[in-house]
PDB file of C-alpha atoms in Angstrom:
ATOM      1  CA  GLU C 265     -10.235 -20.750 -25.497  1.00 73.00           C
ATOM      2  CA  PRO C 266     -12.085 -21.175 -22.205  1.00 79.00           C
ATOM      3  CA  GLU C 267     -11.820 -18.182 -19.848  1.00 91.00           C
ATOM      4  CA  VAL C 268     -13.110 -16.932 -16.532  1.00 95.00           C
ATOM      5  CA  THR C 269     -15.804 -14.328 -16.728  1.00 96.00           C
ATOM      6  CA  GLN C 270     -16.973 -11.886 -14.042  1.00 97.00           C
ATOM      7  CA  THR C 271     -20.031  -9.611 -13.613  1.00 96.00           C
ATOM      8  CA  PRO C 272     -20.451  -6.789 -13.174  1.00 96.00           C
ATOM      9  CA  SER C 273     -17.284  -5.125 -14.560  1.00 95.00           C
ATOM     10  CA  HIS C 274     -17.992  -2.037 -12.282  1.00 96.00           C
ATOM     11  CA  GLN C 275     -20.092  -1.685  -9.201  1.00 97.00           C
ATOM     12  CA  VAL C 276     -20.729   1.560  -7.115  1.00 97.00           C
ATOM     13  CA  THR C 277     -22.416   1.094  -3.800  1.00 97.00           C
ATOM     14  CA  GLN C 278     -22.988   2.955  -0.645  1.00 97.00           C
ATOM     15  CA  MET C 279     -21.221   2.072   2.472  1.00 97.00           C
ATOM     16  CA  GLY C 280     -23.212  -0.400   4.458  1.00 97.00           C
ATOM     17  CA  GLN C 281     -24.933  -1.984   1.474  1.00 97.00           C
ATOM     18  CA  GLU C 282     -24.607  -5.481   0.305  1.00 97.00           C
ATOM     19  CA  VAL C 283     -22.855  -6.431  -2.957  1.00 98.00           C
ATOM     20  CA  ILE C 284     -22.629  -9.690  -4.812  1.00 97.00           C
ATOM     21  CA  LEU C 285     -19.842 -10.206  -7.210  1.00 98.00           C
ATOM     22  CA  ARG C 286     -20.387 -12.961  -9.722  1.00 97.00           C
ATOM     23  CA  CYS C 287     -17.829 -15.197 -11.482  1.00 97.00           C
ATOM     24  CA  VAL C 288     -18.191 -18.121 -13.989  1.00 96.00           C
ATOM     25  CA  PRO C 289     -15.040 -20.235 -13.788  1.00 95.00           C
ATOM     26  CA  ILE C 290     -13.581 -22.434 -16.504  1.00 93.00           C
ATOM     27  CA  SER C 291     -15.964 -25.430 -16.698  1.00 90.00           C
ATOM     28  CA  ASN C 292     -13.698 -28.315 -15.791  1.00 88.00           C
ATOM     29  CA  HIS C 293     -11.867 -26.506 -13.048  1.00 91.00           C
ATOM     30  CA  LEU C 294     -12.319 -27.704  -9.506  1.00 89.00           C
ATOM     31  CA  TYR C 295     -10.629 -24.960  -7.447  1.00 91.00           C
ATOM     32  CA  PHE C 296     -11.934 -21.457  -7.111  1.00 93.00           C
ATOM     33  CA  TYR C 297     -10.409 -18.349  -5.782  1.00 95.00           C
ATOM     34  CA  TRP C 298     -11.126 -14.662  -4.984  1.00 97.00           C
ATOM     35  CA  TYR C 299      -8.380 -12.103  -4.834  1.00 97.00           C
ATOM     36  CA  ARG C 300      -8.419  -8.428  -4.649  1.00 96.00           C
ATOM     37  CA  GLN C 301      -6.257  -5.480  -5.507  1.00 94.00           C
ATOM     38  CA  ILE C 302      -6.596  -2.228  -3.841  1.00 94.00           C
ATOM     39  CA  LEU C 303      -5.338   0.607  -5.980  1.00 89.00           C
ATOM     40  CA  GLY C 304      -1.529   0.791  -6.089  1.00 85.00           C
ATOM     41  CA  GLN C 305      -1.162  -2.340  -3.969  1.00 89.00           C
ATOM     42  CA  LYS C 306      -0.374  -6.073  -4.451  1.00 90.00           C
ATOM     43  CA  VAL C 307      -2.901  -8.593  -5.558  1.00 93.00           C
ATOM     44  CA  GLU C 308      -4.045 -10.280  -2.284  1.00 94.00           C
ATOM     45  CA  PHE C 309      -5.506 -13.685  -1.791  1.00 94.00           C
ATOM     46  CA  LEU C 310      -8.931 -13.685  -0.091  1.00 96.00           C
ATOM     47  CA  VAL C 311     -10.384 -17.112  -0.244  1.00 95.00           C
ATOM     48  CA  SER C 312     -10.066 -20.535  -1.907  1.00 92.00           C
ATOM     49  CA  PHE C 313     -13.042 -22.855  -2.427  1.00 92.00           C
ATOM     50  CA  TYR C 314     -13.093 -26.581  -3.247  1.00 89.00           C
ATOM     51  CA  ASN C 315     -15.729 -29.290  -3.038  1.00 87.00           C
ATOM     52  CA  ASN C 316     -18.371 -26.879  -2.068  1.00 89.00           C
ATOM     53  CA  GLU C 317     -16.545 -25.536   0.983  1.00 91.00           C
ATOM     54  CA  ILE C 318     -13.987 -22.947   1.773  1.00 92.00           C
ATOM     55  CA  SER C 319     -10.574 -24.541   1.955  1.00 89.00           C
ATOM     56  CA  GLU C 320      -8.621 -21.399   3.033  1.00 90.00           C
ATOM     57  CA  LYS C 321      -9.267 -17.822   3.766  1.00 92.00           C
ATOM     58  CA  SER C 322      -6.997 -14.818   4.569  1.00 92.00           C
ATOM     59  CA  GLU C 323      -7.287 -12.371   7.505  1.00 92.00           C
ATOM     60  CA  ILE C 324      -9.145  -9.953   5.078  1.00 92.00           C
ATOM     61  CA  PHE C 325     -12.006 -12.446   4.729  1.00 95.00           C
ATOM     62  CA  ASP C 326     -13.782 -11.762   7.802  1.00 92.00           C
ATOM     63  CA  ASP C 327     -17.558 -12.372   8.694  1.00 93.00           C
ATOM     64  CA  GLN C 328     -18.697  -9.666   6.247  1.00 95.00           C
ATOM     65  CA  PHE C 329     -17.517 -11.872   3.400  1.00 97.00           C
ATOM     66  CA  SER C 330     -19.035 -15.003   2.061  1.00 97.00           C
ATOM     67  CA  VAL C 331     -18.630 -17.229  -0.973  1.00 96.00           C
ATOM     68  CA  GLU C 332     -21.127 -19.656  -2.715  1.00 94.00           C
ATOM     69  CA  ARG C 333     -21.287 -21.849  -5.705  1.00 91.00           C
ATOM     70  CA  PRO C 334     -25.154 -21.782  -6.045  1.00 84.00           C
ATOM     71  CA  ASP C 335     -25.157 -24.041  -9.130  1.00 85.00           C
ATOM     72  CA  GLY C 336     -22.756 -25.814 -11.345  1.00 77.00           C
ATOM     73  CA  SER C 337     -21.329 -22.817 -13.013  1.00 85.00           C
ATOM     74  CA  ASN C 338     -21.482 -19.681 -10.871  1.00 92.00           C
ATOM     75  CA  PHE C 339     -19.158 -18.701  -8.038  1.00 95.00           C
ATOM     76  CA  THR C 340     -20.081 -15.621  -6.013  1.00 97.00           C
ATOM     77  CA  LEU C 341     -18.498 -13.334  -3.403  1.00 97.00           C
ATOM     78  CA  LYS C 342     -20.886 -11.525  -1.121  1.00 97.00           C
ATOM     79  CA  ILE C 343     -19.856  -8.509   0.964  1.00 97.00           C
ATOM     80  CA  ARG C 344     -22.647  -8.015   3.481  1.00 95.00           C
ATOM     81  CA  SER C 345     -22.072  -4.544   4.703  1.00 94.00           C
ATOM     82  CA  THR C 346     -19.523  -2.812   2.538  1.00 96.00           C
ATOM     83  CA  LYS C 347     -16.962  -0.412   3.956  1.00 96.00           C
ATOM     84  CA  LEU C 348     -15.004   2.326   2.275  1.00 96.00           C
ATOM     85  CA  GLU C 349     -11.802   0.162   2.523  1.00 95.00           C
ATOM     86  CA  ASP C 350     -13.534  -2.651   0.414  1.00 97.00           C
ATOM     87  CA  SER C 351     -13.097  -0.428  -2.592  1.00 97.00           C
ATOM     88  CA  ALA C 352     -10.820  -2.479  -4.920  1.00 96.00           C
ATOM     89  CA  MET C 353     -10.588  -4.641  -8.008  1.00 96.00           C
ATOM     90  CA  TYR C 354     -11.842  -8.057  -7.240  1.00 97.00           C
ATOM     91  CA  PHE C 355     -10.499 -11.071  -9.259  1.00 97.00           C
ATOM     92  CA  CYS C 356     -12.016 -14.477  -9.450  1.00 97.00           C
ATOM     93  CA  ALA C 357      -9.692 -17.329 -10.502  1.00 95.00           C
ATOM     94  CA  SER C 358      -9.893 -21.040 -11.124  1.00 94.00           C
ATOM     95  CA  SER C 359      -7.697 -23.994 -11.568  1.00 91.00           C
ATOM     96  CA  ARG C 360      -7.979 -27.681 -12.295  1.00 87.00           C
ATOM     97  CA  THR C 361      -5.824 -28.728  -9.351  1.00 76.00           C
ATOM     98  CA  SER C 362      -4.273 -26.913  -6.500  1.00 70.00           C
ATOM     99  CA  GLY C 363      -0.933 -28.706  -6.868  1.00 66.00           C
ATOM    100  CA  GLY C 364       1.251 -29.854  -9.694  1.00 59.00           C
ATOM    101  CA  PHE C 365       0.900 -27.568 -12.669  1.00 61.00           C
ATOM    102  CA  GLY C 366      -2.544 -26.309 -11.554  1.00 74.00           C
ATOM    103  CA  THR C 367      -2.168 -22.848 -13.103  1.00 86.00           C
ATOM    104  CA  GLN C 368      -4.768 -20.276 -12.010  1.00 91.00           C
ATOM    105  CA  TYR C 369      -6.634 -18.443 -14.575  1.00 93.00           C
ATOM    106  CA  PHE C 370      -7.986 -15.028 -13.741  1.00 95.00           C
ATOM    107  CA  GLY C 371     -11.178 -13.286 -14.815  1.00 96.00           C
ATOM    108  CA  PRO C 372     -11.108  -9.653 -16.026  1.00 95.00           C
ATOM    109  CA  GLY C 373     -12.199  -8.354 -12.539  1.00 96.00           C
ATOM    110  CA  THR C 374     -15.006  -6.237 -10.907  1.00 97.00           C
ATOM    111  CA  ARG C 375     -14.043  -2.733  -9.891  1.00 96.00           C
ATOM    112  CA  LEU C 376     -15.913  -2.040  -6.694  1.00 97.00           C
ATOM    113  CA  LEU C 377     -16.280   1.476  -5.490  1.00 97.00           C
ATOM    114  CA  VAL C 378     -17.856   2.056  -2.049  1.00 97.00           C
ATOM    115  CA  LEU C 379     -18.915   5.575  -1.318  1.00 96.00           C
TER     116      LEU C 379
ATOM    117  CA  ASP G  51       3.908  -9.962   4.371  1.00 58.00           C
ATOM    118  CA  GLN G  52       6.797  -9.628   2.058  1.00 72.00           C
ATOM    119  CA  GLN G  53       7.252 -13.198   0.978  1.00 91.00           C
ATOM    120  CA  VAL G  54       7.557 -12.337  -2.595  1.00 95.00           C
ATOM    121  CA  LYS G  55       9.253  -9.092  -3.662  1.00 95.00           C
ATOM    122  CA  GLN G  56       9.751  -7.355  -6.842  1.00 96.00           C
ATOM    123  CA  ASN G  57      12.146  -4.601  -6.037  1.00 92.00           C
ATOM    124  CA  SER G  58      11.960  -2.744  -9.307  1.00 94.00           C
ATOM    125  CA  PRO G  59       8.691  -0.852  -9.749  1.00 94.00           C
ATOM    126  CA  SER G  60       9.342   0.037 -13.380  1.00 96.00           C
ATOM    127  CA  LEU G  61      11.612  -0.976 -16.263  1.00 97.00           C
ATOM    128  CA  SER G  62      12.137   0.686 -19.585  1.00 97.00           C
ATOM    129  CA  VAL G  63      13.699  -1.025 -22.635  1.00 98.00           C
ATOM    130  CA  GLN G  64      14.017  -0.443 -26.309  1.00 97.00           C
ATOM    131  CA  GLU G  65      12.138  -2.589 -28.759  1.00 97.00           C
ATOM    132  CA  GLY G  66      14.177  -5.546 -29.888  1.00 97.00           C
ATOM    133  CA  ARG G  67      16.274  -5.702 -26.675  1.00 97.00           C
ATOM    134  CA  ILE G  68      15.990  -7.984 -23.767  1.00 98.00           C
ATOM    135  CA  SER G  69      13.730  -7.268 -20.839  1.00 98.00           C
ATOM    136  CA  ILE G  70      14.709  -8.897 -17.533  1.00 98.00           C
ATOM    137  CA  LEU G  71      12.337  -8.764 -14.694  1.00 98.00           C
ATOM    138  CA  ASN G  72      13.355  -9.906 -11.158  1.00 98.00           C
ATOM    139  CA  CYS G  73      11.663 -11.468  -8.256  1.00 97.00           C
ATOM    140  CA  ASP G  74      12.886 -12.565  -4.771  1.00 97.00           C
ATOM    141  CA  TYR G  75      11.119 -14.815  -2.275  1.00 96.00           C
ATOM    142  CA  THR G  76      11.783 -15.770   1.230  1.00 94.00           C
ATOM    143  CA  ASN G  77       9.655 -18.961   1.745  1.00 89.00           C
ATOM    144  CA  SER G  78      11.691 -21.978   0.826  1.00 87.00           C
ATOM    145  CA  MET G  79       8.550 -24.080   0.831  1.00 85.00           C
ATOM    146  CA  PHE G  80       7.272 -22.470  -2.396  1.00 88.00           C
ATOM    147  CA  ASP G  81       7.171 -25.150  -5.027  1.00 86.00           C
ATOM    148  CA  TYR G  82       5.822 -23.368  -8.042  1.00 90.00           C
ATOM    149  CA  PHE G  83       6.243 -19.910  -9.479  1.00 94.00           C
ATOM    150  CA  LEU G  84       4.311 -18.111 -12.039  1.00 94.00           C
ATOM    151  CA  TRP G  85       4.617 -14.926 -13.989  1.00 97.00           C
ATOM    152  CA  TYR G  86       1.465 -12.962 -14.948  1.00 96.00           C
ATOM    153  CA  LYS G  87       1.017 -10.035 -17.186  1.00 96.00           C
ATOM    154  CA  LYS G  88      -1.611  -7.401 -16.435  1.00 93.00           C
ATOM    155  CA  TYR G  89      -3.008  -4.433 -18.607  1.00 91.00           C
ATOM    156  CA  PRO G  90      -4.842  -1.712 -16.900  1.00 85.00           C
ATOM    157  CA  ALA G  91      -8.547  -2.640 -16.099  1.00 80.00           C
ATOM    158  CA  GLU G  92      -7.951  -6.286 -16.949  1.00 87.00           C
ATOM    159  CA  GLY G  93      -7.256  -9.391 -14.953  1.00 91.00           C
ATOM    160  CA  PRO G  94      -3.754 -10.940 -14.646  1.00 93.00           C
ATOM    161  CA  THR G  95      -2.956 -13.110 -17.671  1.00 93.00           C
ATOM    162  CA  PHE G  96      -0.808 -16.166 -17.094  1.00 93.00           C
ATOM    163  CA  LEU G  97       2.485 -16.132 -19.050  1.00 95.00           C
ATOM    164  CA  ILE G  98       4.803 -18.788 -17.825  1.00 95.00           C
ATOM    165  CA  SER G  99       5.551 -20.885 -14.834  1.00 93.00           C
ATOM    166  CA  ILE G 100       8.342 -22.985 -13.388  1.00 94.00           C
ATOM    167  CA  SER G 101       8.363 -25.871 -10.837  1.00 91.00           C
ATOM    168  CA  SER G 102      10.987 -25.624  -8.071  1.00 91.00           C
ATOM    169  CA  ILE G 103      12.566 -28.814  -9.387  1.00 92.00           C
ATOM    170  CA  LYS G 104      13.634 -26.931 -12.538  1.00 95.00           C
ATOM    171  CA  ASP G 105      16.000 -24.057 -12.999  1.00 96.00           C
ATOM    172  CA  LYS G 106      14.790 -22.896 -16.462  1.00 97.00           C
ATOM    173  CA  ASN G 107      11.606 -22.928 -18.477  1.00 97.00           C
ATOM    174  CA  GLU G 108      11.247 -21.468 -21.974  1.00 97.00           C
ATOM    175  CA  ASP G 109       8.168 -20.626 -24.013  1.00 96.00           C
ATOM    176  CA  GLY G 110       8.786 -18.643 -27.112  1.00 97.00           C
ATOM    177  CA  ARG G 111      10.172 -15.193 -26.329  1.00 97.00           C
ATOM    178  CA  PHE G 112       9.594 -15.861 -22.562  1.00 98.00           C
ATOM    179  CA  THR G 113      12.106 -17.649 -20.377  1.00 98.00           C
ATOM    180  CA  VAL G 114      11.945 -18.028 -16.556  1.00 98.00           C
ATOM    181  CA  PHE G 115      15.016 -18.797 -14.594  1.00 98.00           C
ATOM    182  CA  LEU G 116      14.966 -20.114 -11.055  1.00 97.00           C
ATOM    183  CA  ASN G 117      17.916 -19.880  -8.607  1.00 97.00           C
ATOM    184  CA  LYS G 118      16.695 -21.753  -5.552  1.00 95.00           C
ATOM    185  CA  SER G 119      19.856 -21.180  -3.468  1.00 95.00           C
ATOM    186  CA  ALA G 120      19.438 -17.365  -3.921  1.00 96.00           C
ATOM    187  CA  LYS G 121      15.620 -17.620  -3.748  1.00 96.00           C
ATOM    188  CA  HIS G 122      15.420 -15.497  -6.915  1.00 97.00           C
ATOM    189  CA  LEU G 123      13.664 -15.891 -10.190  1.00 97.00           C
ATOM    190  CA  SER G 124      13.781 -13.773 -13.322  1.00 98.00           C
ATOM    191  CA  LEU G 125      11.704 -13.369 -16.454  1.00 98.00           C
ATOM    192  CA  HIS G 126      13.548 -12.712 -19.705  1.00 98.00           C
ATOM    193  CA  ILE G 127      11.747 -11.429 -22.650  1.00 98.00           C
ATOM    194  CA  VAL G 128      13.623 -11.585 -25.991  1.00 97.00           C
ATOM    195  CA  PRO G 129      13.189  -9.672 -28.216  1.00 97.00           C
ATOM    196  CA  SER G 130      10.920  -7.215 -26.316  1.00 98.00           C
ATOM    197  CA  GLN G 131       7.950  -5.672 -28.361  1.00 97.00           C
ATOM    198  CA  PRO G 132       5.840  -2.583 -27.590  1.00 96.00           C
ATOM    199  CA  GLY G 133       2.880  -4.922 -26.972  1.00 95.00           C
ATOM    200  CA  ASP G 134       4.803  -6.378 -24.023  1.00 97.00           C
ATOM    201  CA  SER G 135       4.316  -3.014 -22.143  1.00 97.00           C
ATOM    202  CA  ALA G 136       2.210  -3.974 -19.101  1.00 96.00           C
ATOM    203  CA  VAL G 137       2.644  -4.764 -15.375  1.00 96.00           C
ATOM    204  CA  TYR G 138       4.312  -8.081 -14.675  1.00 97.00           C
ATOM    205  CA  PHE G 139       3.615  -9.885 -11.532  1.00 97.00           C
ATOM    206  CA  CYS G 140       5.642 -12.753  -9.995  1.00 97.00           C
ATOM    207  CA  ALA G 141       3.616 -15.194  -7.839  1.00 95.00           C
ATOM    208  CA  ALA G 142       4.601 -18.180  -5.750  1.00 93.00           C
ATOM    209  CA  ARG G 143       2.612 -21.048  -4.438  1.00 88.00           C
ATOM    210  CA  ASP G 144       3.008 -23.149  -1.341  1.00 74.00           C
ATOM    211  CA  VAL G 145       1.302 -26.465  -1.567  1.00 66.00           C
ATOM    212  CA  HIS G 146       3.095 -27.910   1.414  1.00 60.00           C
ATOM    213  CA  GLY G 147       1.197 -25.681   3.814  1.00 57.00           C
ATOM    214  CA  SER G 148      -1.479 -27.335   5.988  1.00 50.00           C
ATOM    215  CA  SER G 149      -4.290 -26.086   3.804  1.00 55.00           C
ATOM    216  CA  ASN G 150      -2.769 -27.208   0.498  1.00 65.00           C
ATOM    217  CA  THR G 151      -5.147 -24.906  -1.336  1.00 74.00           C
ATOM    218  CA  GLY G 152      -2.540 -23.564  -3.825  1.00 80.00           C
ATOM    219  CA  LYS G 153      -3.080 -19.922  -2.936  1.00 87.00           C
ATOM    220  CA  LEU G 154      -0.799 -17.599  -4.699  1.00 91.00           C
ATOM    221  CA  ILE G 155       1.272 -14.965  -3.089  1.00 93.00           C
ATOM    222  CA  PHE G 156       2.052 -12.034  -5.425  1.00 95.00           C
ATOM    223  CA  GLY G 157       4.818  -9.603  -5.638  1.00 96.00           C
ATOM    224  CA  GLN G 158       4.130  -5.860  -6.069  1.00 94.00           C
ATOM    225  CA  GLY G 159       4.564  -5.858  -9.809  1.00 95.00           C
ATOM    226  CA  THR G 160       6.931  -4.242 -12.160  1.00 97.00           C
ATOM    227  CA  THR G 161       5.663  -1.894 -15.023  1.00 97.00           C
ATOM    228  CA  LEU G 162       7.616  -2.712 -18.147  1.00 98.00           C
ATOM    229  CA  GLN G 163       7.529  -0.091 -20.952  1.00 97.00           C
ATOM    230  CA  VAL G 164       8.972  -1.135 -24.327  1.00 97.00           C
ATOM    231  CA  LYS G 165       9.864   1.778 -26.446  1.00 96.00           C
ATOM    232  CA  PRO G 166       9.432   1.617 -30.226  1.00 94.00           C
TER     233      PRO G 166
END
């Protein structure tokens, strides 16, 4: 069964460093998402991506964040200068459509720890 | 932003009995609701969904009920099994918004423990 994969599973970084989180969505999916979950809190939407551009972003997704689909398979989230409060689980998701029965399937997550 | 709420942080049931997880929402424009199950250190796993035009959807041991007038949905698991022990998230989608991106808004989650 196709699944969303994410690398790395864990990342520890120093405050101010850049990190890139990688995702391989399900191959025939067209919509891509990043969510995050700070420990003990809700899963929160960060950004959606369709047709090689951002279609929606949340207030959390400020200028320090960027997303890219550098080739036909990878989808990346970059945080340019990490802050302590960026420590969270980051989940990538993908779906075939945004409407109808376009279920989003999630990857296993990357646990980011900023020291 | 409390558009989707799961008011019970935890639920404990005996194996074989019914588990009922509840979810309330405030945005009447939500058109699609999903339940996800999550184990520690893993991503949310899709369980079951329901369109706003329906009031019930069943898949094996899992049934989701939607009461639009009350803006309430529930997930029933019958019979409950120890392997069902996990965090259950309710999520809602609004595709009528200007962006139409299908972003999901999650509840806080309910931790289900099924005792053998």
